Coordinates of C-alpha atoms in Angstrom, one line a residue:
M1 CA -137.9 -65.1 -71.3
K2 CA -138.5 -66.1 -67.7
N3 CA -136.6 -64.8 -64.9
I4 CA -136.5 -67.9 -62.6
P5 CA -134.8 -70.3 -64.9
I6 CA -131.6 -67.7 -65.5
G7 CA -131.4 -67.3 -61.8
Q8 CA -131.5 -71.0 -61.3
I9 CA -128.9 -71.7 -63.8
L10 CA -126.6 -68.9 -62.6
L11 CA -127.2 -70.8 -58.9
E12 CA -126.4 -73.8 -60.1
S13 CA -123.3 -73.0 -62.3
G14 CA -121.8 -71.6 -58.9
Y15 CA -121.8 -68.2 -60.3
I16 CA -124.2 -66.6 -57.8
T17 CA -125.3 -67.2 -54.0
K18 CA -129.2 -67.8 -52.9
Q19 CA -128.6 -64.5 -51.1
H20 CA -127.5 -62.8 -54.7
L21 CA -130.5 -64.0 -56.0
E22 CA -133.0 -62.9 -53.4
D23 CA -131.4 -59.6 -53.3
A24 CA -131.6 -59.2 -57.3
L25 CA -135.2 -60.4 -57.4
V26 CA -136.0 -57.7 -54.6
K27 CA -134.2 -54.6 -56.6
Q28 CA -135.7 -56.3 -59.8
K29 CA -139.4 -55.7 -58.3
E30 CA -138.2 -51.8 -57.5
T31 CA -136.8 -51.1 -60.9
G32 CA -138.5 -53.6 -63.4
K33 CA -135.2 -54.7 -65.3
K34 CA -134.5 -58.2 -66.4
L35 CA -133.1 -60.2 -63.9
G36 CA -129.7 -60.7 -65.8
D37 CA -129.1 -57.1 -66.0
M38 CA -130.1 -56.6 -62.5
L39 CA -127.4 -59.1 -61.3
L40 CA -125.1 -57.4 -63.8
D41 CA -125.8 -54.0 -62.1
L42 CA -125.1 -55.2 -58.7
G43 CA -121.9 -56.8 -59.6
Y44 CA -122.7 -60.2 -58.7
V45 CA -121.9 -61.7 -62.0
S46 CA -119.8 -60.7 -65.1
E47 CA -121.2 -60.3 -68.7
T48 CA -119.3 -63.4 -69.8
Q49 CA -121.0 -65.5 -67.1
L50 CA -124.3 -64.1 -67.7
A51 CA -124.2 -64.7 -71.5
Q52 CA -122.8 -68.4 -70.8
A53 CA -125.8 -68.9 -68.4
L54 CA -128.2 -67.3 -71.2
S55 CA -126.5 -69.8 -73.7
Q56 CA -127.5 -72.7 -71.7
R57 CA -131.1 -71.4 -71.2
L58 CA -131.7 -70.4 -74.9
K59 CA -129.7 -73.3 -76.4
V60 CA -127.9 -71.0 -78.3
P61 CA -123.7 -71.5 -78.6
F62 CA -121.9 -68.9 -76.6
I63 CA -119.1 -67.6 -78.9
D64 CA -116.0 -65.5 -77.4
L65 CA -115.0 -62.7 -79.9
T66 CA -111.8 -61.8 -78.3
T67 CA -110.3 -65.3 -79.5
T68 CA -112.4 -65.9 -82.3
K69 CA -111.0 -65.2 -85.8
I70 CA -113.4 -62.8 -87.9
E71 CA -113.4 -63.0 -91.3
T72 CA -113.2 -59.8 -93.5
E73 CA -115.4 -61.2 -96.3
A74 CA -118.1 -62.0 -93.6
V75 CA -117.9 -58.6 -92.1
K76 CA -118.5 -56.9 -95.3
K77 CA -121.9 -58.4 -95.5
I78 CA -123.4 -56.2 -93.0
P79 CA -123.0 -52.5 -93.2
E80 CA -121.2 -50.7 -90.2
A81 CA -124.3 -48.7 -89.6
V82 CA -126.4 -51.8 -89.2
A83 CA -124.1 -53.6 -87.0
K84 CA -123.7 -50.8 -84.6
K85 CA -127.6 -50.4 -84.3
N86 CA -128.4 -53.7 -83.8
C87 CA -125.5 -54.6 -81.8
V88 CA -124.6 -57.7 -84.3
I89 CA -121.3 -58.6 -85.9
A90 CA -120.7 -61.5 -88.8
Y91 CA -117.7 -63.2 -88.3
K92 CA -117.8 -66.3 -90.6
I93 CA -119.4 -68.0 -93.7
N94 CA -119.7 -71.7 -93.9
N95 CA -121.6 -73.6 -96.5
G96 CA -123.8 -70.4 -97.6
R97 CA -124.6 -69.6 -94.0
L98 CA -123.6 -66.2 -92.3
Y99 CA -122.6 -66.9 -88.9
V100 CA -123.5 -63.6 -86.9
A101 CA -122.7 -62.8 -83.0
T102 CA -125.5 -61.0 -81.1
N103 CA -126.5 -60.1 -77.3
D104 CA -130.1 -60.9 -78.3
P105 CA -130.6 -64.1 -80.2
V106 CA -134.4 -64.1 -79.4
N107 CA -134.8 -61.0 -81.4
F108 CA -135.8 -62.7 -84.7
Y109 CA -136.7 -59.5 -86.4
I110 CA -133.0 -58.4 -86.7
F111 CA -132.2 -61.8 -88.2
E112 CA -135.1 -61.6 -90.9
E113 CA -133.9 -58.2 -91.9
L114 CA -130.4 -59.6 -92.2
K115 CA -131.7 -62.5 -94.4
I116 CA -133.0 -60.0 -96.8
Q117 CA -130.0 -57.8 -96.7
T118 CA -127.4 -60.5 -97.3
G119 CA -129.5 -63.0 -99.0
M120 CA -127.9 -65.6 -96.8
E121 CA -129.5 -68.0 -94.1
I122 CA -128.5 -66.3 -90.8
N123 CA -127.0 -68.7 -87.8
A124 CA -127.0 -66.4 -84.6
Q125 CA -124.4 -67.2 -81.9
L126 CA -124.7 -65.3 -78.2
A127 CA -121.8 -63.0 -77.3
T128 CA -121.3 -60.1 -74.7
R129 CA -122.5 -56.6 -75.8
S130 CA -119.1 -55.2 -74.8
S131 CA -117.3 -57.6 -76.9
I132 CA -119.6 -57.1 -79.9
T133 CA -119.0 -53.4 -79.5
E134 CA -115.2 -53.7 -79.6
A135 CA -115.0 -56.1 -82.6
I136 CA -117.3 -53.6 -84.2
G137 CA -114.8 -50.9 -83.7
R138 CA -112.0 -52.7 -84.4
V139 CA -112.7 -54.7 -87.5
Y140 CA -114.7 -51.6 -89.5
S141 CA -112.1 -49.1 -88.1
A142 CA -109.1 -51.1 -89.8
A143 CA -111.5 -51.1 -93.0
T144 CA -112.1 -47.4 -92.8
V145 CA -108.3 -46.6 -92.5
S146 CA -107.7 -48.5 -95.8
N147 CA -110.2 -47.0 -97.4
V148 CA -109.5 -43.4 -96.4
M149 CA -105.5 -44.2 -97.3
G150 CA -107.0 -45.1 -100.5
D151 CA -108.7 -41.8 -100.8
I152 CA -106.0 -39.8 -99.9
D153 CA -103.7 -41.2 -102.3
K154 CA -106.0 -40.8 -105.1
E155 CA -106.8 -37.5 -103.9
Y156 CA -103.0 -36.4 -103.8
D157 CA -101.8 -38.0 -107.1
A158 CA -104.4 -36.3 -108.8
N159 CA -103.6 -32.8 -107.2
A160 CA -100.0 -33.2 -107.2
A161 CA -99.3 -29.6 -108.4
L162 CA -101.7 -28.0 -105.7
M163 CA -99.9 -30.2 -103.1
Q164 CA -96.8 -28.6 -104.4
E165 CA -98.1 -25.0 -103.5
Q166 CA -99.3 -26.3 -100.1
A167 CA -95.8 -27.7 -99.2
D168 CA -94.6 -24.3 -100.5
G169 CA -97.1 -23.0 -97.8
S170 CA -98.8 -20.5 -100.6
E171 CA -102.2 -21.7 -100.3
E172 CA -104.0 -23.5 -97.4
R173 CA -106.9 -25.8 -98.5
I174 CA -108.5 -27.8 -95.6
D175 CA -111.7 -28.5 -96.9
N176 CA -110.5 -31.8 -98.5
A177 CA -113.2 -34.5 -97.5
P178 CA -110.3 -37.1 -97.3
V179 CA -108.0 -35.3 -95.0
V180 CA -111.0 -34.5 -92.4
K181 CA -112.1 -38.3 -92.7
L182 CA -108.3 -39.2 -92.2
V183 CA -108.2 -37.1 -88.8
N184 CA -111.3 -38.5 -87.8
T185 CA -110.4 -42.1 -88.4
I186 CA -106.8 -41.8 -86.8
I187 CA -108.7 -40.3 -83.5
E188 CA -111.4 -43.2 -83.6
S189 CA -109.0 -46.0 -84.4
A190 CA -106.4 -44.8 -81.4
Y191 CA -109.3 -44.8 -78.8
R192 CA -110.4 -48.3 -79.7
D193 CA -106.9 -49.4 -79.5
R194 CA -106.6 -48.0 -76.0
A195 CA -103.7 -45.3 -77.1
S196 CA -102.9 -42.6 -74.6
D197 CA -101.2 -40.5 -77.2
I198 CA -100.9 -40.1 -81.2
H199 CA -97.8 -38.9 -82.6
I200 CA -97.8 -37.3 -86.2
E201 CA -94.3 -37.0 -87.3
P202 CA -92.9 -35.6 -90.7
F203 CA -89.9 -37.1 -92.6
K204 CA -88.2 -36.7 -95.8
D205 CA -90.1 -39.6 -97.5
R206 CA -93.1 -39.9 -95.2
T207 CA -95.2 -38.7 -92.4
R208 CA -95.3 -41.3 -89.5
I209 CA -98.4 -42.0 -87.6
R210 CA -97.6 -43.9 -84.1
Y211 CA -99.9 -44.6 -81.2
R212 CA -98.8 -45.0 -77.8
I213 CA -100.4 -48.2 -76.4
D214 CA -99.7 -49.2 -73.0
G215 CA -96.6 -47.3 -72.6
E216 CA -95.2 -48.3 -76.0
C217 CA -95.1 -46.3 -79.3
V218 CA -96.3 -48.5 -81.9
E219 CA -96.5 -47.5 -85.8
K220 CA -99.6 -47.5 -87.3
M221 CA -99.7 -45.9 -90.8
A222 CA -97.6 -43.6 -92.9
V223 CA -98.9 -41.0 -95.6
K224 CA -97.0 -39.1 -98.3
P225 CA -95.3 -36.1 -97.2
A226 CA -97.4 -34.1 -99.6
V227 CA -100.4 -34.9 -97.3
H228 CA -98.6 -33.7 -93.9
N229 CA -99.6 -29.7 -94.2
S230 CA -103.2 -30.5 -94.8
L231 CA -103.2 -32.9 -91.9
I232 CA -101.6 -30.7 -89.3
T233 CA -103.9 -27.8 -90.7
R234 CA -107.1 -29.8 -89.9
I235 CA -105.6 -30.8 -86.5
K236 CA -105.0 -27.3 -85.8
I237 CA -108.7 -25.9 -86.8
L238 CA -109.7 -28.7 -84.4
G239 CA -107.8 -27.3 -81.3
G240 CA -108.7 -23.6 -82.3
M241 CA -105.4 -23.0 -83.0
N242 CA -103.4 -20.3 -85.4
I243 CA -103.2 -22.5 -88.6
A244 CA -100.9 -19.5 -90.1
E245 CA -98.3 -19.9 -87.3
K246 CA -95.6 -22.7 -88.2
R247 CA -92.3 -21.3 -86.8
I248 CA -93.0 -21.6 -82.8
P249 CA -94.6 -24.5 -80.5
L250 CA -98.4 -24.1 -80.2
D251 CA -101.3 -25.9 -77.8
G252 CA -104.9 -26.6 -78.2
R253 CA -107.8 -28.7 -77.1
S254 CA -110.8 -30.2 -78.5
S255 CA -113.2 -33.1 -78.1
A256 CA -114.8 -35.9 -80.2
V257 CA -117.4 -38.3 -79.7
I258 CA -116.4 -41.9 -80.4
D259 CA -118.6 -44.8 -79.6
G260 CA -121.0 -42.5 -77.5
V261 CA -118.1 -41.4 -75.3
T262 CA -116.8 -37.9 -75.2
Q263 CA -113.3 -37.9 -75.4
D264 CA -111.0 -34.9 -74.7
L265 CA -108.0 -34.2 -76.4
R266 CA -105.1 -32.0 -75.7
I267 CA -103.1 -31.0 -79.0
S268 CA -99.4 -29.8 -79.0
T269 CA -97.3 -28.9 -82.0
I270 CA -93.6 -28.2 -82.5
P271 CA -91.6 -27.2 -85.4
T272 CA -89.1 -29.8 -87.0
V273 CA -86.8 -29.7 -89.8
Y274 CA -89.4 -31.5 -92.2
G275 CA -92.5 -29.5 -90.9
E276 CA -94.7 -29.4 -87.7
K277 CA -94.6 -32.5 -85.5
C278 CA -98.1 -33.1 -83.5
V279 CA -99.0 -35.0 -80.5
I280 CA -102.5 -35.4 -79.6
R281 CA -103.1 -36.7 -76.0
L282 CA -106.5 -38.5 -75.3
L283 CA -107.4 -37.7 -71.9
A284 CA -109.9 -39.7 -69.6
T285 CA -113.3 -37.4 -69.5
G286 CA -116.0 -36.9 -67.0
D287 CA -118.0 -39.3 -69.1
E288 CA -116.0 -41.9 -67.4
K289 CA -116.2 -42.4 -63.5
A290 CA -113.3 -41.8 -61.3
R291 CA -111.6 -44.7 -60.5
K292 CA -111.5 -46.1 -57.1
I293 CA -108.1 -46.4 -55.5
T294 CA -108.7 -50.2 -55.3
D295 CA -109.0 -50.4 -59.0
L296 CA -105.5 -48.8 -59.5
G297 CA -103.6 -51.9 -58.5
M298 CA -102.8 -50.9 -55.2
T299 CA -102.0 -53.9 -53.0
D300 CA -103.8 -54.8 -49.8
Y301 CA -100.7 -53.8 -47.7
N302 CA -100.1 -50.6 -49.7
Y303 CA -103.9 -49.6 -49.4
E304 CA -103.7 -50.0 -45.5
M305 CA -100.8 -47.4 -45.2
F306 CA -102.8 -45.4 -47.9
K307 CA -105.9 -45.4 -45.8
Q308 CA -103.9 -44.3 -42.8
M309 CA -102.4 -41.4 -44.6
I310 CA -106.0 -39.9 -45.6
R311 CA -107.7 -40.0 -42.7
C312 CA -105.3 -37.2 -41.3
P313 CA -107.1 -33.9 -41.0
N314 CA -104.3 -31.7 -42.1
G315 CA -100.8 -32.0 -43.8
V316 CA -99.3 -32.6 -47.2
M317 CA -99.5 -35.9 -48.9
L318 CA -97.4 -36.1 -52.4
V319 CA -97.8 -38.5 -55.4
T320 CA -94.5 -38.7 -57.4
G321 CA -93.3 -40.4 -60.5
P322 CA -92.1 -39.6 -64.2
T323 CA -94.7 -37.8 -66.7
G324 CA -97.1 -40.5 -67.6
S325 CA -97.2 -42.7 -64.5
G326 CA -100.8 -42.2 -63.6
K327 CA -100.1 -39.5 -60.7
S328 CA -103.3 -37.6 -61.8
T329 CA -105.4 -40.9 -61.9
T330 CA -104.3 -41.4 -58.3
L331 CA -105.2 -38.1 -57.1
Y332 CA -108.6 -38.2 -58.7
A333 CA -109.2 -41.4 -56.7
T334 CA -108.1 -40.1 -53.6
L335 CA -110.4 -37.2 -53.9
G336 CA -113.4 -39.7 -55.0
E337 CA -112.6 -41.6 -51.2
L338 CA -112.4 -38.1 -49.6
S339 CA -115.6 -36.2 -51.2
K340 CA -118.3 -36.0 -49.0
P341 CA -121.4 -33.5 -48.7
N342 CA -119.6 -32.2 -45.3
V343 CA -116.1 -31.3 -46.8
N344 CA -115.2 -28.5 -49.0
I345 CA -112.6 -29.5 -51.9
V346 CA -111.3 -27.0 -54.0
T347 CA -108.3 -28.2 -56.8
A348 CA -105.9 -25.9 -58.9
E349 CA -105.0 -28.0 -62.1
D350 CA -103.6 -27.7 -65.6
P351 CA -105.4 -28.7 -67.2
V352 CA -108.7 -30.2 -65.3
E353 CA -108.5 -33.8 -66.8
K354 CA -111.8 -35.0 -65.2
K355 CA -114.7 -33.2 -63.8
I356 CA -115.5 -34.9 -60.5
D357 CA -118.9 -33.9 -58.9
G358 CA -118.9 -32.1 -55.9
V359 CA -115.2 -30.7 -56.2
N360 CA -114.5 -27.2 -57.1
Q361 CA -112.0 -27.4 -59.9
C362 CA -110.1 -24.6 -61.1
Q363 CA -108.2 -24.1 -64.3
M364 CA -105.0 -22.5 -64.6
N365 CA -104.1 -19.9 -66.9
E366 CA -100.5 -18.6 -66.8
K367 CA -101.0 -15.9 -69.8
A368 CA -104.0 -14.3 -67.4
G369 CA -101.7 -14.6 -64.0
M370 CA -103.7 -17.7 -62.8
T371 CA -100.7 -19.5 -61.8
F372 CA -100.4 -22.4 -59.3
A373 CA -99.0 -19.9 -56.7
A374 CA -101.5 -17.4 -57.3
A375 CA -104.5 -19.8 -57.1
L376 CA -103.4 -21.4 -54.1
R377 CA -103.4 -18.0 -52.4
S378 CA -106.9 -17.3 -53.3
I379 CA -107.9 -20.7 -52.7
L380 CA -107.0 -20.6 -48.9
R381 CA -109.4 -17.6 -48.5
Q382 CA -112.1 -19.9 -49.9
D383 CA -112.6 -21.7 -46.6
P384 CA -111.4 -25.2 -48.0
D385 CA -110.9 -28.8 -46.1
I386 CA -108.9 -30.1 -48.6
V387 CA -106.9 -28.4 -51.4
M388 CA -105.3 -30.4 -54.4
V389 CA -102.7 -28.8 -56.4
G390 CA -101.9 -30.4 -59.9
E391 CA -98.3 -29.8 -59.4
I392 CA -95.7 -28.3 -57.2
R393 CA -93.3 -26.9 -59.9
D394 CA -91.6 -24.1 -58.0
G395 CA -90.3 -23.1 -54.6
E396 CA -93.0 -20.4 -54.0
T397 CA -95.9 -22.9 -55.0
A398 CA -94.2 -25.5 -52.4
D399 CA -93.9 -22.7 -49.7
I400 CA -97.7 -21.8 -49.9
A401 CA -98.7 -25.5 -50.0
I402 CA -96.6 -26.5 -46.9
R403 CA -97.8 -23.3 -44.7
A404 CA -101.4 -24.2 -45.8
A405 CA -100.7 -27.6 -44.1
I406 CA -99.4 -26.1 -41.3
T407 CA -102.6 -24.0 -40.8
G408 CA -105.0 -27.1 -40.9
H409 CA -105.6 -28.0 -44.5
L410 CA -104.8 -31.3 -46.4
V411 CA -103.1 -30.6 -49.2
L412 CA -102.5 -33.0 -52.2
S413 CA -100.1 -32.4 -54.8
T414 CA -97.7 -34.4 -57.3
L415 CA -94.1 -33.8 -57.7
H416 CA -91.6 -35.4 -60.4
T417 CA -89.0 -37.4 -58.6
N418 CA -87.7 -41.1 -59.1
D419 CA -88.6 -42.4 -55.6
A420 CA -90.6 -41.7 -52.4
A421 CA -87.6 -40.6 -50.2
S422 CA -86.0 -38.1 -52.7
T423 CA -89.4 -36.4 -52.9
I424 CA -88.5 -34.9 -49.2
L425 CA -85.0 -33.6 -50.4
R426 CA -86.3 -32.1 -53.3
L427 CA -89.0 -30.0 -51.2
V428 CA -85.9 -28.8 -49.3
D429 CA -83.9 -27.9 -52.7
M430 CA -86.9 -26.0 -53.7
G431 CA -86.4 -23.8 -50.6
V432 CA -88.7 -25.0 -48.2
A433 CA -87.2 -25.3 -44.5
P434 CA -86.6 -29.2 -43.5
Y435 CA -88.2 -28.4 -40.1
M436 CA -91.4 -27.3 -42.1
V437 CA -91.4 -30.5 -44.3
A438 CA -91.0 -32.5 -41.3
T439 CA -94.1 -31.0 -39.6
S440 CA -96.3 -30.8 -42.3
L441 CA -95.5 -34.1 -44.5
I442 CA -98.0 -37.1 -44.0
G443 CA -96.2 -39.4 -46.6
V444 CA -95.4 -39.8 -50.3
I445 CA -96.6 -42.2 -53.0
A446 CA -94.0 -42.9 -55.3
Q447 CA -95.6 -45.0 -58.6
R448 CA -95.0 -46.3 -62.1
L449 CA -97.0 -48.0 -64.5
V450 CA -96.1 -51.7 -65.8
K451 CA -97.7 -53.7 -68.5
L452 CA -100.0 -56.4 -67.8
L453 CA -99.2 -59.8 -69.5
C454 CA -102.2 -61.1 -71.6
P455 CA -103.3 -64.3 -70.0
E456 CA -104.6 -65.7 -73.1
C457 CA -101.0 -66.1 -74.8
R458 CA -98.2 -65.5 -72.1
E459 CA -95.5 -68.4 -72.1
K460 CA -94.0 -69.9 -69.0
I461 CA -90.2 -69.8 -68.8
L462 CA -87.5 -70.9 -66.3
L463 CA -85.6 -67.9 -64.7
T464 CA -82.1 -69.1 -63.9
D465 CA -79.8 -65.9 -64.4
P466 CA -78.2 -65.0 -61.1
A467 CA -78.8 -61.4 -61.5
D468 CA -82.4 -61.8 -62.5
L469 CA -82.9 -64.0 -59.7
R470 CA -81.6 -61.4 -57.4
L471 CA -84.0 -59.0 -58.6
V472 CA -87.1 -61.2 -57.5
G473 CA -85.4 -62.1 -54.5
K474 CA -85.0 -65.9 -55.2
D475 CA -81.8 -67.8 -55.0
Q476 CA -83.0 -71.0 -56.8
P477 CA -84.4 -71.1 -60.4
V478 CA -87.7 -70.2 -60.5
E479 CA -91.0 -70.5 -63.1
V480 CA -92.1 -67.0 -64.6
Y481 CA -93.7 -66.1 -67.6
Q482 CA -93.2 -63.9 -70.7
H483 CA -95.0 -62.2 -73.5
H484 CA -95.7 -64.2 -76.6
I485 CA -93.9 -62.7 -79.4
G486 CA -96.6 -61.8 -82.1
G487 CA -99.3 -62.1 -79.3
C488 CA -102.9 -63.1 -80.0
R489 CA -106.4 -61.5 -81.0
A490 CA -107.2 -60.9 -77.1
C491 CA -104.2 -58.5 -77.0
H492 CA -104.3 -57.1 -80.5
N493 CA -100.8 -59.2 -81.1
T494 CA -98.8 -57.3 -78.6
G495 CA -98.6 -60.1 -76.0
F496 CA -99.9 -57.4 -73.4
R497 CA -103.0 -56.4 -72.2
G498 CA -103.5 -53.2 -70.1
R499 CA -101.5 -51.6 -67.3
T500 CA -101.3 -51.3 -63.7
A501 CA -99.6 -49.0 -61.2
I502 CA -97.1 -50.2 -58.8
H503 CA -96.7 -48.0 -55.4
E504 CA -93.8 -47.4 -52.8
I505 CA -95.5 -45.6 -49.6
I506 CA -93.4 -43.7 -47.2
V507 CA -95.6 -42.7 -44.0
S508 CA -94.1 -39.8 -42.3
T509 CA -93.5 -41.4 -38.8
N510 CA -92.0 -39.5 -35.8
D511 CA -88.3 -41.2 -36.7
I512 CA -88.6 -40.0 -40.4
K513 CA -89.8 -36.5 -39.3
E514 CA -86.7 -36.5 -37.2
L515 CA -84.5 -37.4 -39.9
I516 CA -85.9 -34.7 -42.5
A517 CA -85.5 -32.2 -39.8
N518 CA -82.1 -33.0 -39.2
N519 CA -81.1 -32.7 -43.0
A520 CA -80.7 -36.6 -43.7
T521 CA -79.8 -38.0 -47.2
A522 CA -82.3 -39.7 -49.6
E523 CA -80.6 -43.2 -48.6
Q524 CA -80.8 -42.5 -44.6
I525 CA -84.7 -41.8 -45.2
G526 CA -85.1 -45.0 -47.2
I527 CA -83.5 -47.2 -45.0
Q528 CA -85.7 -46.1 -41.9
A529 CA -88.9 -46.2 -44.1
R530 CA -88.1 -49.9 -45.0
K531 CA -87.6 -50.6 -41.3
N532 CA -91.1 -48.9 -40.7
G533 CA -92.8 -51.5 -43.4
T534 CA -92.3 -49.5 -46.8
R535 CA -92.2 -51.8 -49.8
L536 CA -90.1 -50.7 -52.5
L537 CA -91.4 -50.2 -56.2
R538 CA -89.3 -53.4 -56.9
D539 CA -90.6 -55.6 -54.2
N540 CA -94.1 -54.9 -55.8
V541 CA -93.2 -55.6 -59.3
A542 CA -91.2 -58.7 -58.0
D543 CA -94.3 -60.0 -56.6
M544 CA -96.0 -59.6 -59.8
V545 CA -93.3 -61.2 -61.7
L546 CA -93.7 -64.3 -59.7
E547 CA -97.4 -64.3 -59.8
G548 CA -97.2 -64.3 -63.8
R549 CA -98.9 -61.0 -64.2
T550 CA -95.7 -59.2 -65.8
T551 CA -92.4 -59.9 -67.2
M552 CA -88.8 -59.4 -66.0
D553 CA -88.1 -56.8 -68.6
E554 CA -91.0 -54.7 -67.1
L555 CA -89.5 -55.1 -63.9
V556 CA -86.2 -53.9 -65.1
K557 CA -87.5 -51.1 -67.2
A558 CA -89.6 -49.7 -64.2
T559 CA -87.5 -50.2 -61.3
Y560 CA -83.6 -51.1 -62.4
S561 CA -81.0 -48.7 -61.0
V562 CA -77.1 -49.0 -60.9

């Protein structure tokens, strides 16, 4: 493949400019990469745009696997190991021909090998590498789940007596291959479904396994109650937990390599009436880059306010919201913006969820006496410029954090409150003097996560309900979008694809400081903040509803109050 034609095609298609092409050619000489890969690395084109240009250049049809029906019979023709090794997936059989998606349609050796293996003529189609990888994970893992469930049923039907013993706790047998496979399959399929948590819940007649995807619990499978003990025991072994202790809640940690990415797992068990309930949280790891603030859904207007806050050399900046609203992600993104070679940053976290290059991160250990308050005292003797405290949980931690801010440090932390204004009162309730909060506080970011509509299958509706119209700030009927029930292949039949954060930012201006010092109510602080330009969480979601990015249901769920 020559370089210039692909560049010209991208140029003629309007995907890149002449300047982009010249920059890429200069960089290409330095690195020796293909021009297409260079343009991708520089962010000038997307994977899809490059694939479409290649399709034109090589006269090979382009296929979008996210919207294409993949036939199970076709998939079975190519073993999973071969598909992963060569980045190919078979998706259709027609007139004795096997249609195969590939990101390298000029590699004829692969197709000759597949022809010998399958005994069929191969028809190559071009697709993006990421869409092929995602399809391989999704399609093969679904087959693996059904195979493993079949193995589990056979194993436990044949060993009913043994399973009764296990249920009684008289004998623990954890080397059952099907159980090991089942645990691995559950974790892998949860990762590929973009789940944040796995719930394994015992009931009288079954053990239910649910994934939390985009904030919603979705039931994925159910196994016989006889399997439950072996399943939990295997997970406890992975997490380094005590398998004999079933009467009290336990916590553990583990990791798994899935599709080449190391995934950290946080495991928690709690005793229930039918056995132990287990939740496995899938944590973002150091393998993934810390996301930038601009990638988190912050609007340009809010981003300007945020930049104004992080320019301050000292003071306290708080990120608030309920559990699972993305507070840690926002803090990590903020540290990413502040981390420079001439700045000393120290963090106190429980747990350290993502490792950031150039930042000194401390893991809390309450049993050993390493609490947030104790760690914070020691950190202040480490000559820090910026201190990040994972969470302010008590008055002592709050007091030390505020004093650190007054003595010239920039302190970042999180709190659990419902909106930005009530955060200030929460600090006062914890025992910090109002005048100290007033002098040290830079600002507060309140945030929530809302689900985004799948752009492929969203449906247009006319909003006419007066109460709904008031929520989006309109007095006339307006067209908005809702999710398609049953969804499509692109969104795994949910109608939604991904989540984004919405923010409410209060900058601590002189008039806000005066209100705090005078023990003002959250309502008074909120009114003044709005006069100063704060946009409420509801305002931000209302804009997204009118843009067709999310639904009225999400607006109500995230921000509704009586």
